[in-house]
């Protein structure tokens, strides 16, 4: 008799989702589905709006990574204007992108996932949360808070506000950086670097306790996708797209983001509103690939900043070729925080950064534009078409979490097959199924106003609809 | 270091949910002492624990769907570890607890002032009863900042 387990909602992720596990007659997991249950329609309701409104409409998609949408959208608008931005503006945009990566990664690692590392996957969820973490390891908690604050402070200093800023505009940014503000930010970087290094040192010891999770958390061969710069470094704001495989081979390189329809397909499934992008030459679903911190560190042969480079060498030594376990997204996130801090420091020390020329202006020159950057969770593509008056006629967005959809579904299946065997459900079992999703740090609702404390319920139901077992997590 | 901290929370695109933000705006416009730091955000987040730990008095401001429109409630707060597994919502008591846990101190005096709202639908602007309540909420904040105490509840 087949049975179904539903995990609804999945907690400590950004947004709303549920997981269904299908058990076969022997009580073994046969299928797993990750359902994203929201429909938001941003691609539709922007139709008819002037293109120059798009950065400010599109950043409202998300309260955690609005800067990514702001930048990808502004780059798509730059393409509509057929223009490059002034050099200081380009560097300021890069700093903004890296600052967001710091605050978003700090949220994911310290607030959402570290409770699992500190308190254990099997701990009581009443303890296994942010408060439990702060109680058990206050130094780590203070460090996480400080890193998130610093990322947010950079965004606020440059762009005026931490969430949904309007500072990035088609053609550049609307205000240069003053020397005084630059110096204030520079003063705070050494402390932030020290915190990131301490967290890395701690985690490199700690993750040894999670050998089974490392082995089973979405640990399979796949392609990896991300932006790479001309000097072969991960390109968070600029570059061309590269696919590599799990052996470290370059599968496709120097791909223009604007040509994505040639190599990226988007499949749909009836159980979720989130699309399934895939690498077209391999078809669906064999064209599975991963994006984000793990992918970015797998794509290149050089991290690019001195301290992060040392960490990257250790990271890549985890496996002979590419690092395949998605558990190591967490590790990669910490290395990227360190990289971002060092790279921001480099940009701020460049005298050009405080030059006053921060924006070019132009008229509409193209009727189609694509903007691409690396969001904290991976490659983000905005694609717009406009009419002669500059009104949007069509838009397509491929968000980072979408790229990882196939991998997340396959990862849930792998974890569930390993950890879920009997008809009796346990909290640790549930948490591991959720934790594999958390490793990808999906941003599903892209919204900050989800309900607060949510109950979590897993039900084991027979194919006849009879409830076999149930566990509840009270709000 | 700021002696006093006012943390307003709300969404001014959700009608009366923006009540606390309006109070904060008025306070910023010279209606309170310069040693008071006023923050207006859409959420209370764990990052606020650090400035909370450094203040002598903290006042949390929020809108309420359970009070009558325009009604103002005020209560003193004590640290209380929240059992939340979610980071979108951190309670004032939880933030006081975080301040104590992480930085070893919490403000001697902490209060929550809430303003009852009439409408929380999408849209800008406050309802009439909430608009009329704003000056009274400001007076409550000023009184608490000046050292007025609340009767035990």
XYZ file of C-alpha atoms in Angstrom, chain A residues 11 77 153 216-217 243 298 333 384 441:
10
model
C 10.606 26.262 7.911
C 17.660 48.843 -18.857
C 25.264 49.302 6.587
C 23.629 12.406 1.456
C 22.646 16.094 1.046
C 28.944 25.655 -17.411
C 33.517 25.145 -8.518
C 28.900 30.893 1.734
C 12.630 42.801 -21.143
C 19.037 28.819 0.776
